């Protein structure tokens, strides 16, 4: 079983001095999450929000219940990229996982997600397992009424459930059935949720196997601006469990979010054409 993957970045990320105490590391190990203060400047946050706002759907203010998010805004909004590679976040992740963190995806939200409970290990995983994390940054104060993150402390210690564990075929078309099984698991385990009511500039780091989702947003007149960055870690192979079988992982070849603003994006269209040509010639590709 062989994967072709961008396993080592060509750039060097800046990291701060190790920011976490032994108590904070122990909290993460026990509960599967940790809240830290990133020390963000208010002007930086304001600039990020202003630039990302133009990327959201035009009608979102007329329909506050409609889902709205922007994936990988780091490609066009440099403040999003800067937040994804923030030295204190990278240093904290390295303390928690013992390997250098590699950011590969950003998601920006203007409102609460109301996303059903899941584990990120159904979307992203690694070989060896366990080297993936999410960092959710509050870009404004978040409380119980504007749609906080909902998570289940300690659930990261459960097994990593796959589609096959629930008798499901791989593929996003079966994801809603996965969500149903996860909800049944929560009820069977009598798990109790907590909520990410954190202040602007704070971040909640979660373990990939922590069960989490988006709580209801009861005040639809309010925003809930936030950014999620997903990270893998160095010296791993990466794959998508939702599209995998136990004997056939669906490998990923992440493009790491650049450490600096002067970068070139890969020519995805050209790569796709080359892969199709290779497959037509019987050459295996990722």
PDB file of C-alpha atoms in Angstrom:
ATOM      1  CA  UNK A   1       0.000   0.000   0.000  1.00  0.00           C
ATOM      2  CA  UNK A   2       1.694   3.161  -1.174  1.00  0.00           C
ATOM      3  CA  UNK A   3       0.581   6.763  -1.238  1.00  0.00           C
ATOM      4  CA  UNK A   4       2.027   9.715  -3.006  1.00  0.00           C
ATOM      5  CA  UNK A   5       1.742  12.683  -0.686  1.00  0.00           C
ATOM      6  CA  UNK A   6       3.104  16.102   0.053  1.00  0.00           C
ATOM      7  CA  UNK A   7       4.501  14.803   3.330  1.00  0.00           C
ATOM      8  CA  UNK A   8       7.025  17.571   4.024  1.00  0.00           C
ATOM      9  CA  UNK A   9       6.480  21.280   3.442  1.00  0.00           C
ATOM     10  CA  UNK A  10       9.104  23.153   1.491  1.00  0.00           C
ATOM     11  CA  UNK A  11       8.751  26.223   3.732  1.00  0.00           C
ATOM     12  CA  UNK A  12       9.632  26.815   7.369  1.00  0.00           C
ATOM     13  CA  UNK A  13       6.898  28.075   9.666  1.00  0.00           C
ATOM     14  CA  UNK A  14       7.672  30.531  12.435  1.00  0.00           C
ATOM     15  CA  UNK A  15       6.781  29.298  15.916  1.00  0.00           C
ATOM     16  CA  UNK A  16       6.651  31.103  19.228  1.00  0.00           C
ATOM     17  CA  UNK A  17       8.258  29.808  22.399  1.00  0.00           C
ATOM     18  CA  UNK A  18       6.263  26.856  23.821  1.00  0.00           C
ATOM     19  CA  UNK A  19       3.146  28.590  25.217  1.00  0.00           C
ATOM     20  CA  UNK A  20       1.467  25.752  27.115  1.00  0.00           C
ATOM     21  CA  UNK A  21       1.906  24.667  30.714  1.00  0.00           C
ATOM     22  CA  UNK A  22       1.993  21.038  31.818  1.00  0.00           C
ATOM     23  CA  UNK A  23      -1.492  21.547  33.259  1.00  0.00           C
ATOM     24  CA  UNK A  24      -2.828  22.708  29.897  1.00  0.00           C
ATOM     25  CA  UNK A  25      -1.287  19.744  28.105  1.00  0.00           C
ATOM     26  CA  UNK A  26      -2.803  17.389  30.691  1.00  0.00           C
ATOM     27  CA  UNK A  27      -6.205  19.054  30.209  1.00  0.00           C
ATOM     28  CA  UNK A  28      -6.026  18.425  26.467  1.00  0.00           C
ATOM     29  CA  UNK A  29      -5.000  14.804  26.984  1.00  0.00           C
ATOM     30  CA  UNK A  30      -7.911  14.236  29.383  1.00  0.00           C
ATOM     31  CA  UNK A  31     -10.681  16.225  27.721  1.00  0.00           C
ATOM     32  CA  UNK A  32      -9.658  16.374  24.061  1.00  0.00           C
ATOM     33  CA  UNK A  33      -9.766  20.152  23.791  1.00  0.00           C
ATOM     34  CA  UNK A  34      -8.052  23.266  25.112  1.00  0.00           C
ATOM     35  CA  UNK A  35      -8.879  26.986  25.051  1.00  0.00           C
ATOM     36  CA  UNK A  36      -5.971  29.412  24.657  1.00  0.00           C
ATOM     37  CA  UNK A  37      -5.647  33.147  24.038  1.00  0.00           C
ATOM     38  CA  UNK A  38      -3.934  33.969  20.747  1.00  0.00           C
ATOM     39  CA  UNK A  39      -3.298  37.617  21.597  1.00  0.00           C
ATOM     40  CA  UNK A  40      -4.809  38.887  18.345  1.00  0.00           C
ATOM     41  CA  UNK A  41      -4.848  42.598  17.574  1.00  0.00           C
ATOM     42  CA  UNK A  42      -8.334  44.088  17.150  1.00  0.00           C
ATOM     43  CA  UNK A  43      -7.303  45.883  13.962  1.00  0.00           C
ATOM     44  CA  UNK A  44      -6.079  42.595  12.491  1.00  0.00           C
ATOM     45  CA  UNK A  45      -9.418  40.937  13.261  1.00  0.00           C
ATOM     46  CA  UNK A  46     -11.345  43.881  11.806  1.00  0.00           C
ATOM     47  CA  UNK A  47      -9.340  43.738   8.575  1.00  0.00           C
ATOM     48  CA  UNK A  48      -9.890  39.988   8.276  1.00  0.00           C
ATOM     49  CA  UNK A  49     -13.650  40.304   8.790  1.00  0.00           C
ATOM     50  CA  UNK A  50     -13.968  43.137   6.283  1.00  0.00           C
ATOM     51  CA  UNK A  51     -12.125  41.238   3.561  1.00  0.00           C
ATOM     52  CA  UNK A  52     -13.883  37.907   4.142  1.00  0.00           C
ATOM     53  CA  UNK A  53     -17.341  39.512   4.204  1.00  0.00           C
ATOM     54  CA  UNK A  54     -17.269  40.053   0.429  1.00  0.00           C
ATOM     55  CA  UNK A  55     -16.767  36.309  -0.097  1.00  0.00           C
ATOM     56  CA  UNK A  56     -20.012  35.239   1.584  1.00  0.00           C
ATOM     57  CA  UNK A  57     -23.242  34.768  -0.430  1.00  0.00           C
ATOM     58  CA  UNK A  58     -24.933  38.071  -1.275  1.00  0.00           C
ATOM     59  CA  UNK A  59     -28.273  36.985   0.182  1.00  0.00           C
ATOM     60  CA  UNK A  60     -27.053  35.734   3.555  1.00  0.00           C
ATOM     61  CA  UNK A  61     -28.267  38.838   5.422  1.00  0.00           C
ATOM     62  CA  UNK A  62     -31.753  38.384   3.957  1.00  0.00           C
ATOM     63  CA  UNK A  63     -31.830  34.739   5.050  1.00  0.00           C
ATOM     64  CA  UNK A  64     -29.977  34.385   8.369  1.00  0.00           C
ATOM     65  CA  UNK A  65     -30.821  30.679   8.648  1.00  0.00           C
ATOM     66  CA  UNK A  66     -29.077  29.765   5.383  1.00  0.00           C
ATOM     67  CA  UNK A  67     -25.720  28.020   5.856  1.00  0.00           C
ATOM     68  CA  UNK A  68     -22.815  30.291   4.977  1.00  0.00           C
ATOM     69  CA  UNK A  69     -19.132  29.543   4.953  1.00  0.00           C
ATOM     70  CA  UNK A  70     -16.062  30.152   2.825  1.00  0.00           C
ATOM     71  CA  UNK A  71     -13.483  27.423   2.392  1.00  0.00           C
ATOM     72  CA  UNK A  72      -9.813  28.276   1.905  1.00  0.00           C
ATOM     73  CA  UNK A  73     -10.182  32.048   1.979  1.00  0.00           C
ATOM     74  CA  UNK A  74      -6.452  32.072   2.783  1.00  0.00           C
ATOM     75  CA  UNK A  75      -5.860  31.945  -0.974  1.00  0.00           C
ATOM     76  CA  UNK A  76      -7.191  35.489  -1.411  1.00  0.00           C
ATOM     77  CA  UNK A  77      -7.302  37.034   2.084  1.00  0.00           C
ATOM     78  CA  UNK A  78      -3.850  37.208   3.617  1.00  0.00           C
ATOM     79  CA  UNK A  79      -5.164  37.782   7.141  1.00  0.00           C
ATOM     80  CA  UNK A  80      -6.839  34.365   6.948  1.00  0.00           C
ATOM     81  CA  UNK A  81      -3.511  32.837   5.934  1.00  0.00           C
ATOM     82  CA  UNK A  82      -1.687  34.678   8.717  1.00  0.00           C
ATOM     83  CA  UNK A  83      -4.147  33.354  11.293  1.00  0.00           C
ATOM     84  CA  UNK A  84      -3.705  29.801  10.005  1.00  0.00           C
ATOM     85  CA  UNK A  85       0.084  29.980  10.431  1.00  0.00           C
ATOM     86  CA  UNK A  86       0.079  31.991  13.662  1.00  0.00           C
ATOM     87  CA  UNK A  87       3.296  31.138  15.543  1.00  0.00           C
ATOM     88  CA  UNK A  88       1.618  30.651  18.932  1.00  0.00           C
ATOM     89  CA  UNK A  89      -0.946  28.226  17.475  1.00  0.00           C
ATOM     90  CA  UNK A  90       1.727  26.198  15.672  1.00  0.00           C
ATOM     91  CA  UNK A  91       3.848  26.053  18.827  1.00  0.00           C
ATOM     92  CA  UNK A  92       0.895  24.930  20.957  1.00  0.00           C
ATOM     93  CA  UNK A  93      -0.023  22.189  18.487  1.00  0.00           C
ATOM     94  CA  UNK A  94       3.559  20.930  18.431  1.00  0.00           C
ATOM     95  CA  UNK A  95       3.539  20.715  22.226  1.00  0.00           C
ATOM     96  CA  UNK A  96       0.282  18.754  22.198  1.00  0.00           C
ATOM     97  CA  UNK A  97       1.147  16.316  19.408  1.00  0.00           C
ATOM     98  CA  UNK A  98       4.940  16.120  19.492  1.00  0.00           C
ATOM     99  CA  UNK A  99       5.263  16.891  15.776  1.00  0.00           C
ATOM    100  CA  UNK A 100       5.266  20.046  13.689  1.00  0.00           C
ATOM    101  CA  UNK A 101       1.773  21.129  12.620  1.00  0.00           C
ATOM    102  CA  UNK A 102       0.947  21.617   8.924  1.00  0.00           C
ATOM    103  CA  UNK A 103      -2.115  23.779   8.126  1.00  0.00           C
ATOM    104  CA  UNK A 104      -4.028  22.620   5.051  1.00  0.00           C
ATOM    105  CA  UNK A 105      -7.567  24.046   5.138  1.00  0.00           C
ATOM    106  CA  UNK A 106      -9.430  27.086   6.453  1.00  0.00           C
ATOM    107  CA  UNK A 107     -13.161  27.625   6.938  1.00  0.00           C
ATOM    108  CA  UNK A 108     -14.661  31.024   7.737  1.00  0.00           C
ATOM    109  CA  UNK A 109     -18.162  31.448   9.139  1.00  0.00           C
ATOM    110  CA  UNK A 110     -20.339  34.557   9.667  1.00  0.00           C
ATOM    111  CA  UNK A 111     -22.989  32.691  11.708  1.00  0.00           C
ATOM    112  CA  UNK A 112     -23.358  29.500  13.722  1.00  0.00           C
ATOM    113  CA  UNK A 113     -23.079  26.301  11.708  1.00  0.00           C
ATOM    114  CA  UNK A 114     -25.782  24.192  13.420  1.00  0.00           C
ATOM    115  CA  UNK A 115     -23.683  21.298  12.146  1.00  0.00           C
ATOM    116  CA  UNK A 116     -24.650  17.857  13.444  1.00  0.00           C
ATOM    117  CA  UNK A 117     -22.216  16.096  15.735  1.00  0.00           C
ATOM    118  CA  UNK A 118     -19.305  14.311  14.111  1.00  0.00           C
ATOM    119  CA  UNK A 119     -15.655  13.495  14.559  1.00  0.00           C
ATOM    120  CA  UNK A 120     -13.091  14.988  12.203  1.00  0.00           C
ATOM    121  CA  UNK A 121     -11.579  11.526  11.839  1.00  0.00           C
ATOM    122  CA  UNK A 122     -14.360  10.716   9.359  1.00  0.00           C
ATOM    123  CA  UNK A 123     -13.102  13.551   7.131  1.00  0.00           C
ATOM    124  CA  UNK A 124      -9.341  13.574   7.766  1.00  0.00           C
ATOM    125  CA  UNK A 125      -6.942  11.001   9.147  1.00  0.00           C
ATOM    126  CA  UNK A 126      -3.322  10.013   8.983  1.00  0.00           C
ATOM    127  CA  UNK A 127      -0.997   7.039   9.027  1.00  0.00           C
ATOM    128  CA  UNK A 128       0.020   6.715  11.823  1.00  0.00           C
ATOM    129  CA  UNK A 129      -3.371   7.651  13.251  1.00  0.00           C
ATOM    130  CA  UNK A 130      -4.147  10.613  15.437  1.00  0.00           C
ATOM    131  CA  UNK A 131      -2.089  13.334  13.800  1.00  0.00           C
ATOM    132  CA  UNK A 132      -4.797  15.810  12.874  1.00  0.00           C
ATOM    133  CA  UNK A 133      -6.375  18.686  14.808  1.00  0.00           C
ATOM    134  CA  UNK A 134      -8.718  21.624  14.428  1.00  0.00           C
ATOM    135  CA  UNK A 135      -8.348  25.142  15.794  1.00  0.00           C
ATOM    136  CA  UNK A 136     -11.517  27.232  16.076  1.00  0.00           C
ATOM    137  CA  UNK A 137     -10.849  30.954  16.563  1.00  0.00           C
ATOM    138  CA  UNK A 138     -13.507  33.343  17.856  1.00  0.00           C
ATOM    139  CA  UNK A 139     -13.421  36.515  15.761  1.00  0.00           C
ATOM    140  CA  UNK A 140     -16.026  38.061  18.062  1.00  0.00           C
ATOM    141  CA  UNK A 141     -17.362  37.159  21.513  1.00  0.00           C
ATOM    142  CA  UNK A 142     -19.369  33.944  21.370  1.00  0.00           C
ATOM    143  CA  UNK A 143     -22.073  33.058  23.881  1.00  0.00           C
ATOM    144  CA  UNK A 144     -25.003  30.684  24.206  1.00  0.00           C
ATOM    145  CA  UNK A 145     -27.282  32.639  21.860  1.00  0.00           C
ATOM    146  CA  UNK A 146     -25.145  33.171  18.749  1.00  0.00           C
ATOM    147  CA  UNK A 147     -24.296  29.566  17.958  1.00  0.00           C
ATOM    148  CA  UNK A 148     -21.306  28.278  19.936  1.00  0.00           C
ATOM    149  CA  UNK A 149     -19.341  25.166  19.161  1.00  0.00           C
ATOM    150  CA  UNK A 150     -20.816  22.108  20.908  1.00  0.00           C
ATOM    151  CA  UNK A 151     -18.469  19.304  21.952  1.00  0.00           C
ATOM    152  CA  UNK A 152     -18.299  16.243  24.188  1.00  0.00           C
ATOM    153  CA  UNK A 153     -15.300  16.278  26.548  1.00  0.00           C
ATOM    154  CA  UNK A 154     -13.426  12.990  26.693  1.00  0.00           C
ATOM    155  CA  UNK A 155     -15.090  11.580  23.579  1.00  0.00           C
ATOM    156  CA  UNK A 156     -11.724  11.634  21.795  1.00  0.00           C
ATOM    157  CA  UNK A 157     -10.919   8.470  23.752  1.00  0.00           C
ATOM    158  CA  UNK A 158     -13.653   6.516  21.961  1.00  0.00           C
ATOM    159  CA  UNK A 159     -12.651   4.407  18.977  1.00  0.00           C
ATOM    160  CA  UNK A 160     -12.317   6.146  15.623  1.00  0.00           C
ATOM    161  CA  UNK A 161     -15.576   5.189  13.942  1.00  0.00           C
ATOM    162  CA  UNK A 162     -15.519   4.634  10.189  1.00  0.00           C
ATOM    163  CA  UNK A 163     -18.323   4.242   7.672  1.00  0.00           C
ATOM    164  CA  UNK A 164     -17.738   0.492   7.764  1.00  0.00           C
ATOM    165  CA  UNK A 165     -18.203   0.401  11.558  1.00  0.00           C
ATOM    166  CA  UNK A 166     -21.797   1.481  10.968  1.00  0.00           C
ATOM    167  CA  UNK A 167     -22.358  -0.821   7.995  1.00  0.00           C
ATOM    168  CA  UNK A 168     -22.180   2.051   5.506  1.00  0.00           C
ATOM    169  CA  UNK A 169     -20.615   2.213   2.079  1.00  0.00           C
ATOM    170  CA  UNK A 170     -17.944   4.885   1.558  1.00  0.00           C
ATOM    171  CA  UNK A 171     -19.033   8.202   0.100  1.00  0.00           C
ATOM    172  CA  UNK A 172     -20.574  11.502   1.107  1.00  0.00           C
ATOM    173  CA  UNK A 173     -24.016  10.295   0.001  1.00  0.00           C
ATOM    174  CA  UNK A 174     -24.062   8.133   3.150  1.00  0.00           C
ATOM    175  CA  UNK A 175     -22.774  10.824   5.502  1.00  0.00           C
ATOM    176  CA  UNK A 176     -26.248  11.627   6.877  1.00  0.00           C
ATOM    177  CA  UNK A 177     -26.524   8.007   8.026  1.00  0.00           C
ATOM    178  CA  UNK A 178     -23.144   8.336   9.746  1.00  0.00           C
ATOM    179  CA  UNK A 179     -24.508  11.377  11.621  1.00  0.00           C
ATOM    180  CA  UNK A 180     -27.528   9.352  12.742  1.00  0.00           C
ATOM    181  CA  UNK A 181     -25.284   6.608  14.112  1.00  0.00           C
ATOM    182  CA  UNK A 182     -23.117   9.154  15.931  1.00  0.00           C
ATOM    183  CA  UNK A 183     -26.203  10.615  17.613  1.00  0.00           C
ATOM    184  CA  UNK A 184     -27.238   7.124  18.711  1.00  0.00           C
ATOM    185  CA  UNK A 185     -23.719   6.586  20.064  1.00  0.00           C
ATOM    186  CA  UNK A 186     -23.944   9.795  22.106  1.00  0.00           C
ATOM    187  CA  UNK A 187     -27.221   8.655  23.623  1.00  0.00           C
ATOM    188  CA  UNK A 188     -25.945   5.138  24.326  1.00  0.00           C
ATOM    189  CA  UNK A 189     -22.821   6.510  26.017  1.00  0.00           C
ATOM    190  CA  UNK A 190     -24.852   9.175  27.884  1.00  0.00           C
ATOM    191  CA  UNK A 191     -22.363  11.827  26.797  1.00  0.00           C
ATOM    192  CA  UNK A 192     -22.917  15.382  28.030  1.00  0.00           C
ATOM    193  CA  UNK A 193     -22.053  18.351  25.811  1.00  0.00           C
ATOM    194  CA  UNK A 194     -20.199  21.515  26.677  1.00  0.00           C
ATOM    195  CA  UNK A 195     -20.256  24.733  24.678  1.00  0.00           C
ATOM    196  CA  UNK A 196     -17.496  26.932  23.315  1.00  0.00           C
ATOM    197  CA  UNK A 197     -18.526  30.264  24.790  1.00  0.00           C
ATOM    198  CA  UNK A 198     -15.209  32.012  24.304  1.00  0.00           C
ATOM    199  CA  UNK A 199     -14.046  35.583  23.820  1.00  0.00           C
ATOM    200  CA  UNK A 200     -12.801  37.326  20.698  1.00  0.00           C
ATOM    201  CA  UNK A 201      -9.219  36.273  20.009  1.00  0.00           C
ATOM    202  CA  UNK A 202      -9.431  33.021  21.932  1.00  0.00           C
ATOM    203  CA  UNK A 203      -9.014  29.667  20.211  1.00  0.00           C
ATOM    204  CA  UNK A 204     -10.381  26.235  20.989  1.00  0.00           C
ATOM    205  CA  UNK A 205      -8.042  23.440  19.900  1.00  0.00           C
ATOM    206  CA  UNK A 206      -9.660  20.041  19.498  1.00  0.00           C
ATOM    207  CA  UNK A 207      -8.404  16.522  18.982  1.00  0.00           C
ATOM    208  CA  UNK A 208      -9.472  15.011  15.652  1.00  0.00           C
ATOM    209  CA  UNK A 209     -11.560  12.325  17.371  1.00  0.00           C
ATOM    210  CA  UNK A 210     -13.443  14.723  19.666  1.00  0.00           C
ATOM    211  CA  UNK A 211     -17.165  14.598  18.905  1.00  0.00           C
ATOM    212  CA  UNK A 212     -18.346  18.110  18.112  1.00  0.00           C
ATOM    213  CA  UNK A 213     -20.819  20.146  16.086  1.00  0.00           C
ATOM    214  CA  UNK A 214     -22.592  23.495  16.048  1.00  0.00           C
ATOM    215  CA  UNK A 215     -25.150  24.411  18.710  1.00  0.00           C
ATOM    216  CA  UNK A 216     -28.386  26.131  17.730  1.00  0.00           C
ATOM    217  CA  UNK A 217     -28.182  29.874  17.129  1.00  0.00           C
ATOM    218  CA  UNK A 218     -31.161  31.184  19.070  1.00  0.00           C
ATOM    219  CA  UNK A 219     -30.609  34.873  18.224  1.00  0.00           C
ATOM    220  CA  UNK A 220     -30.691  35.100  14.438  1.00  0.00           C
ATOM    221  CA  UNK A 221     -30.113  38.850  14.496  1.00  0.00           C
ATOM    222  CA  UNK A 222     -26.518  38.306  15.582  1.00  0.00           C
ATOM    223  CA  UNK A 223     -23.408  37.196  13.753  1.00  0.00           C
ATOM    224  CA  UNK A 224     -20.931  34.592  14.975  1.00  0.00           C
ATOM    225  CA  UNK A 225     -17.730  35.250  13.077  1.00  0.00           C
ATOM    226  CA  UNK A 226     -15.107  32.552  13.427  1.00  0.00           C
ATOM    227  CA  UNK A 227     -12.331  30.764  11.585  1.00  0.00           C
ATOM    228  CA  UNK A 228     -11.449  27.095  11.688  1.00  0.00           C
ATOM    229  CA  UNK A 229      -8.084  25.856  10.500  1.00  0.00           C
ATOM    230  CA  UNK A 230      -7.447  22.148  10.036  1.00  0.00           C
ATOM    231  CA  UNK A 231      -3.950  20.808  10.597  1.00  0.00           C
ATOM    232  CA  UNK A 232      -2.109  17.611   9.851  1.00  0.00           C
ATOM    233  CA  UNK A 233       1.332  16.884  11.300  1.00  0.00           C
ATOM    234  CA  UNK A 234       4.660  16.130   9.681  1.00  0.00           C
ATOM    235  CA  UNK A 235       6.000  12.682   8.759  1.00  0.00           C
ATOM    236  CA  UNK A 236       2.616  11.087   8.089  1.00  0.00           C
ATOM    237  CA  UNK A 237       0.573   9.861   5.156  1.00  0.00           C
ATOM    238  CA  UNK A 238      -2.864  11.447   4.874  1.00  0.00           C
ATOM    239  CA  UNK A 239      -6.236  10.092   3.751  1.00  0.00           C
ATOM    240  CA  UNK A 240     -10.015  10.673   3.741  1.00  0.00           C
ATOM    241  CA  UNK A 241     -11.780   7.969   5.810  1.00  0.00           C
ATOM    242  CA  UNK A 242     -15.260   8.801   4.491  1.00  0.00           C
ATOM    243  CA  UNK A 243     -14.172   7.734   1.016  1.00  0.00           C
ATOM    244  CA  UNK A 244     -12.004   4.827   2.162  1.00  0.00           C
ATOM    245  CA  UNK A 245     -12.267   1.124   2.809  1.00  0.00           C
ATOM    246  CA  UNK A 246     -10.128  -0.666   5.370  1.00  0.00           C
ATOM    247  CA  UNK A 247      -8.015  -2.173   2.582  1.00  0.00           C
ATOM    248  CA  UNK A 248      -8.134   0.844   0.277  1.00  0.00           C
ATOM    249  CA  UNK A 249      -7.494   4.265   1.851  1.00  0.00           C
ATOM    250  CA  UNK A 250      -8.449   7.295  -0.205  1.00  0.00           C
ATOM    251  CA  UNK A 251      -5.145   9.151   0.057  1.00  0.00           C
ATOM    252  CA  UNK A 252      -4.835  12.929   0.142  1.00  0.00           C
ATOM    253  CA  UNK A 253      -2.031  15.105  -1.146  1.00  0.00           C
ATOM    254  CA  UNK A 254      -2.457  18.303   0.892  1.00  0.00           C
ATOM    255  CA  UNK A 255      -1.241  21.667  -0.283  1.00  0.00           C
ATOM    256  CA  UNK A 256       0.113  23.236   2.894  1.00  0.00           C
ATOM    257  CA  UNK A 257      -0.989  26.780   3.612  1.00  0.00           C
ATOM    258  CA  UNK A 258       2.102  28.873   2.849  1.00  0.00           C
ATOM    259  CA  UNK A 259       4.216  30.445   5.562  1.00  0.00           C
ATOM    260  CA  UNK A 260       4.474  33.731   3.630  1.00  0.00           C
ATOM    261  CA  UNK A 261       2.255  35.819   1.378  1.00  0.00           C
ATOM    262  CA  UNK A 262       4.325  35.294  -1.787  1.00  0.00           C
ATOM    263  CA  UNK A 263       3.204  31.888  -3.016  1.00  0.00           C
ATOM    264  CA  UNK A 264       1.972  30.172  -6.156  1.00  0.00           C
ATOM    265  CA  UNK A 265      -1.047  27.898  -6.076  1.00  0.00           C
ATOM    266  CA  UNK A 266      -0.808  24.516  -7.815  1.00  0.00           C
ATOM    267  CA  UNK A 267      -2.332  24.178 -11.266  1.00  0.00           C
ATOM    268  CA  UNK A 268      -5.128  21.861 -10.155  1.00  0.00           C
ATOM    269  CA  UNK A 269      -6.652  21.565 -13.630  1.00  0.00           C
ATOM    270  CA  UNK A 270      -3.350  20.524 -15.172  1.00  0.00           C
ATOM    271  CA  UNK A 271      -2.711  18.016 -12.384  1.00  0.00           C
ATOM    272  CA  UNK A 272      -6.152  16.479 -12.876  1.00  0.00           C
ATOM    273  CA  UNK A 273      -5.502  16.050 -16.609  1.00  0.00           C
ATOM    274  CA  UNK A 274      -2.134  14.411 -15.925  1.00  0.00           C
ATOM    275  CA  UNK A 275      -3.750  12.015 -13.433  1.00  0.00           C
ATOM    276  CA  UNK A 276      -6.408  10.994 -15.969  1.00  0.00           C
ATOM    277  CA  UNK A 277      -3.723  10.360 -18.595  1.00  0.00           C
ATOM    278  CA  UNK A 278      -1.706   8.315 -16.111  1.00  0.00           C
ATOM    279  CA  UNK A 279      -4.716   6.188 -15.187  1.00  0.00           C
ATOM    280  CA  UNK A 280      -5.551   5.596 -18.859  1.00  0.00           C
ATOM    281  CA  UNK A 281      -2.024   4.209 -19.221  1.00  0.00           C
ATOM    282  CA  UNK A 282      -2.504   1.926 -16.233  1.00  0.00           C
ATOM    283  CA  UNK A 283      -0.323   4.012 -13.920  1.00  0.00           C
ATOM    284  CA  UNK A 284      -1.668   4.169 -10.365  1.00  0.00           C
ATOM    285  CA  UNK A 285      -2.138   7.637  -8.862  1.00  0.00           C
ATOM    286  CA  UNK A 286      -3.264   8.942  -5.478  1.00  0.00           C
TER     287      UNK A 286
END
